[in-house]
Amino acid sequence: MKPLNNYFSSEAKIDVPTLEFVSKRRLYTLRPLSEEVLSGQQKIADLFYEHKFITKKINVKEATLSSKQYAALTPSEIKP
């Protein structure tokens, strides 16, 4: 089995060092799901569908929990 970075690199046609650089610049934190965040996620989902990384078109808003639902599922030790 190929390492995950190699898999994404070949599928996205991006060399591994660039993929790792971009990945390291990304902040992975909890934040509210604003319209801006959902819009950005929708653009990514649309791009993935367009390039056939996923086979089904996704409506991000329909696939997203409400703020109250997220709050109920989030462990208190990682809540902001």
Tab-separated table of C-alpha atoms in Angstrom:
chain	number	residue	atom	x	y	z
A	1	MET	CA	0.000	0.000	0.000
A	2	LYS	CA	1.286	3.487	-0.895
A	3	PRO	CA	1.834	5.996	1.926
A	4	LEU	CA	-1.093	8.437	2.132
A	5	ASN	CA	0.942	11.446	0.927
A	6	ASN	CA	2.071	9.499	-2.135
A	7	TYR	CA	-1.517	8.513	-2.881
A	8	PHE	CA	-2.836	12.080	-2.648
A	9	SER	CA	0.173	13.402	-4.521
A	10	SER	CA	-0.422	11.164	-7.525
A	11	GLU	CA	-4.205	11.655	-7.484
A	12	ALA	CA	-3.984	15.452	-7.147
A	13	LYS	CA	-0.971	15.658	-9.467
A	14	ILE	CA	0.979	17.606	-6.826
A	15	ASP	CA	4.483	16.581	-5.793
A	16	VAL	CA	4.862	15.228	-2.244
A	17	PRO	CA	7.058	18.100	-0.895
A	18	THR	CA	4.471	20.687	-2.033
A	19	LEU	CA	1.624	18.644	-0.574
A	20	GLU	CA	3.442	18.358	2.758
A	21	PHE	CA	4.257	22.102	2.753
A	22	VAL	CA	0.618	23.037	2.154
A	23	SER	CA	-0.595	20.561	4.755
A	24	LYS	CA	1.759	21.931	7.431
A	25	ARG	CA	0.490	25.487	6.836
A	26	ARG	CA	-3.088	24.476	7.620
A	27	LEU	CA	-4.403	25.053	11.125
A	28	TYR	CA	-6.524	22.218	12.450
A	29	THR	CA	-8.571	23.787	15.231
A	30	LEU	CA	-12.174	23.944	16.346
A	31	ARG	CA	-14.031	26.990	15.103
A	32	PRO	CA	-17.653	27.967	14.511
A	33	LEU	CA	-19.187	26.826	11.246
A	34	SER	CA	-19.935	30.221	9.760
A	35	GLU	CA	-21.377	30.787	6.297
A	36	GLU	CA	-17.826	31.580	5.165
A	37	VAL	CA	-16.526	28.239	6.439
A	38	LEU	CA	-19.440	26.302	4.913
A	39	SER	CA	-18.996	28.105	1.593
A	40	GLY	CA	-15.315	27.176	1.542
A	41	GLN	CA	-16.127	23.558	2.342
A	42	GLN	CA	-18.735	23.525	-0.439
A	43	LYS	CA	-16.160	24.790	-2.942
A	44	ILE	CA	-13.809	21.980	-1.927
A	45	ALA	CA	-16.590	19.369	-2.180
A	46	ASP	CA	-17.548	20.695	-5.626
A	47	LEU	CA	-13.925	20.589	-6.774
A	48	PHE	CA	-13.496	17.027	-5.488
A	49	TYR	CA	-16.660	15.988	-7.341
A	50	GLU	CA	-15.561	17.773	-10.528
A	51	HIS	CA	-12.204	15.967	-10.465
A	52	LYS	CA	-13.859	12.646	-9.566
A	53	PHE	CA	-12.167	12.293	-6.150
A	54	ILE	CA	-15.725	11.656	-4.905
A	55	THR	CA	-18.510	10.104	-6.968
A	56	LYS	CA	-21.526	11.807	-5.401
A	57	LYS	CA	-22.232	15.545	-5.309
A	58	ILE	CA	-22.397	16.751	-1.693
A	59	ASN	CA	-24.463	19.566	-0.198
A	60	VAL	CA	-22.284	20.572	2.745
A	61	LYS	CA	-25.094	22.330	4.630
A	62	GLU	CA	-27.242	19.188	4.500
A	63	ALA	CA	-24.320	17.065	5.735
A	64	THR	CA	-23.406	19.374	8.634
A	65	LEU	CA	-24.607	19.204	12.214
A	66	SER	CA	-26.027	22.314	13.854
A	67	SER	CA	-23.930	24.249	16.401
A	68	LYS	CA	-25.987	22.734	19.216
A	69	GLN	CA	-25.464	19.219	17.868
A	70	TYR	CA	-21.688	19.772	17.637
A	71	ALA	CA	-21.597	21.232	21.149
A	72	ALA	CA	-23.390	18.177	22.508
A	73	LEU	CA	-20.841	15.838	20.906
A	74	THR	CA	-17.657	17.790	21.651
A	75	PRO	CA	-15.740	16.682	24.754
A	76	SER	CA	-15.441	19.557	27.245
A	77	GLU	CA	-11.634	19.262	27.401
A	78	ILE	CA	-11.275	20.348	23.751
A	79	LYS	CA	-13.976	23.011	23.619
A	80	PRO	CA	-12.604	26.519	23.023
